[in-house]
């Protein structure tokens, strides 16, 4: 019997990345805000955005 996976509304999925000092986003996504904060340098900012529209939250 196939395993049932709970449905997650993609409009509610949040991605985390790091805004680099040069104004660009890091070329990777992070599983959590905490992981992104550990990866970011002091002069960089952690940002959150929705996966569907990639708009800032």
PDB file of N, CA, C and O in Angstrom, residues 2 6 12-13 15 17-18 22 24 26-27 30 41-42 47-48 50-51 56:
ATOM      1  N   UNK A   2       0.665   2.217  -0.906  1.00  0.00           N
ATOM      2  CA  UNK A   2       1.510   3.406  -0.967  1.00  0.00           C
ATOM      3  C   UNK A   2       1.367   4.262   0.289  1.00  0.00           C
ATOM      4  O   UNK A   2       0.311   4.343   0.904  1.00  0.00           O
ATOM      5  N   UNK A   6       1.111  14.012   3.632  1.00  0.00           N
ATOM      6  CA  UNK A   6       0.220  15.149   3.881  1.00  0.00           C
ATOM      7  C   UNK A   6       0.465  16.240   2.848  1.00  0.00           C
ATOM      8  O   UNK A   6       1.613  16.556   2.512  1.00  0.00           O
ATOM      9  N   UNK A  12       2.208  28.537   0.962  1.00  0.00           N
ATOM     10  CA  UNK A  12       2.647  28.766   2.337  1.00  0.00           C
ATOM     11  C   UNK A  12       4.089  28.326   2.580  1.00  0.00           C
ATOM     12  O   UNK A  12       4.601  28.464   3.683  1.00  0.00           O
ATOM     13  N   UNK A  13       4.738  27.786   1.572  1.00  0.00           N
ATOM     14  CA  UNK A  13       6.119  27.331   1.735  1.00  0.00           C
ATOM     15  C   UNK A  13       7.067  28.527   1.675  1.00  0.00           C
ATOM     16  O   UNK A  13       7.039  29.306   0.730  1.00  0.00           O
ATOM     17  N   UNK A  15      11.007  29.942   1.745  1.00  0.00           N
ATOM     18  CA  UNK A  15      12.410  29.629   1.469  1.00  0.00           C
ATOM     19  C   UNK A  15      13.285  30.635   2.217  1.00  0.00           C
ATOM     20  O   UNK A  15      12.869  31.764   2.480  1.00  0.00           O
ATOM     21  N   UNK A  17      17.256  32.409   2.227  1.00  0.00           N
ATOM     22  CA  UNK A  17      18.500  32.619   1.502  1.00  0.00           C
ATOM     23  C   UNK A  17      19.255  33.744   2.201  1.00  0.00           C
ATOM     24  O   UNK A  17      18.808  34.259   3.218  1.00  0.00           O
ATOM     25  N   UNK A  18      20.377  34.108   1.638  1.00  0.00           N
ATOM     26  CA  UNK A  18      21.204  35.163   2.210  1.00  0.00           C
ATOM     27  C   UNK A  18      21.422  36.235   1.156  1.00  0.00           C
ATOM     28  O   UNK A  18      21.807  35.935   0.022  1.00  0.00           O
ATOM     29  N   UNK A  22      27.055  42.393  -1.806  1.00  0.00           N
ATOM     30  CA  UNK A  22      27.022  43.030  -3.125  1.00  0.00           C
ATOM     31  C   UNK A  22      25.590  43.198  -3.661  1.00  0.00           C
ATOM     32  O   UNK A  22      25.395  43.612  -4.791  1.00  0.00           O
ATOM     33  N   UNK A  24      23.290  40.771  -4.161  1.00  0.00           N
ATOM     34  CA  UNK A  24      22.769  39.573  -4.826  1.00  0.00           C
ATOM     35  C   UNK A  24      22.410  38.507  -3.797  1.00  0.00           C
ATOM     36  O   UNK A  24      22.968  38.483  -2.706  1.00  0.00           O
ATOM     37  N   UNK A  26      22.521  34.735  -2.383  1.00  0.00           N
ATOM     38  CA  UNK A  26      23.451  33.607  -2.428  1.00  0.00           C
ATOM     39  C   UNK A  26      22.900  32.574  -3.401  1.00  0.00           C
ATOM     40  O   UNK A  26      21.686  32.461  -3.574  1.00  0.00           O
ATOM     41  N   UNK A  27      23.736  31.817  -4.019  1.00  0.00           N
ATOM     42  CA  UNK A  27      23.319  30.836  -5.013  1.00  0.00           C
ATOM     43  C   UNK A  27      22.797  29.550  -4.410  1.00  0.00           C
ATOM     44  O   UNK A  27      22.935  28.498  -5.013  1.00  0.00           O
ATOM     45  N   UNK A  30      18.361  27.581   1.977  1.00  0.00           N
ATOM     46  CA  UNK A  30      18.645  26.951   3.257  1.00  0.00           C
ATOM     47  C   UNK A  30      17.387  26.327   3.832  1.00  0.00           C
ATOM     48  O   UNK A  30      16.274  26.826   3.631  1.00  0.00           O
ATOM     49  N   UNK A  41      27.674  35.912   6.508  1.00  0.00           N
ATOM     50  CA  UNK A  41      28.727  36.732   7.088  1.00  0.00           C
ATOM     51  C   UNK A  41      28.076  37.891   7.848  1.00  0.00           C
ATOM     52  O   UNK A  41      26.910  38.217   7.613  1.00  0.00           O
ATOM     53  N   UNK A  42      28.811  38.560   8.750  1.00  0.00           N
ATOM     54  CA  UNK A  42      28.228  39.650   9.545  1.00  0.00           C
ATOM     55  C   UNK A  42      27.608  40.778   8.714  1.00  0.00           C
ATOM     56  O   UNK A  42      26.645  41.409   9.146  1.00  0.00           O
ATOM     57  N   UNK A  47      17.188  36.453   4.291  1.00  0.00           N
ATOM     58  CA  UNK A  47      15.895  36.864   3.745  1.00  0.00           C
ATOM     59  C   UNK A  47      14.985  35.648   3.618  1.00  0.00           C
ATOM     60  O   UNK A  47      15.448  34.523   3.470  1.00  0.00           O
ATOM     61  N   UNK A  48      13.684  35.903   3.700  1.00  0.00           N
ATOM     62  CA  UNK A  48      12.676  34.867   3.522  1.00  0.00           C
ATOM     63  C   UNK A  48      11.819  35.261   2.336  1.00  0.00           C
ATOM     64  O   UNK A  48      11.535  36.433   2.131  1.00  0.00           O
ATOM     65  N   UNK A  50       8.502  33.562  -0.440  1.00  0.00           N
ATOM     66  CA  UNK A  50       7.591  32.452  -0.752  1.00  0.00           C
ATOM     67  C   UNK A  50       8.090  31.731  -1.995  1.00  0.00           C
ATOM     68  O   UNK A  50       8.486  32.358  -2.972  1.00  0.00           O
ATOM     69  N   UNK A  51       8.055  30.415  -1.948  1.00  0.00           N
ATOM     70  CA  UNK A  51       8.559  29.594  -3.043  1.00  0.00           C
ATOM     71  C   UNK A  51       7.797  29.816  -4.335  1.00  0.00           C
ATOM     72  O   UNK A  51       8.376  29.911  -5.408  1.00  0.00           O
ATOM     73  N   UNK A  56       9.213  38.634  -1.327  1.00  0.00           N
ATOM     74  CA  UNK A  56       9.662  38.782   0.049  1.00  0.00           C
ATOM     75  C   UNK A  56       8.483  38.625   1.003  1.00  0.00           C
ATOM     76  O   UNK A  56       7.372  39.004   0.708  1.00  0.00           O
TER      77      UNK A  56
END
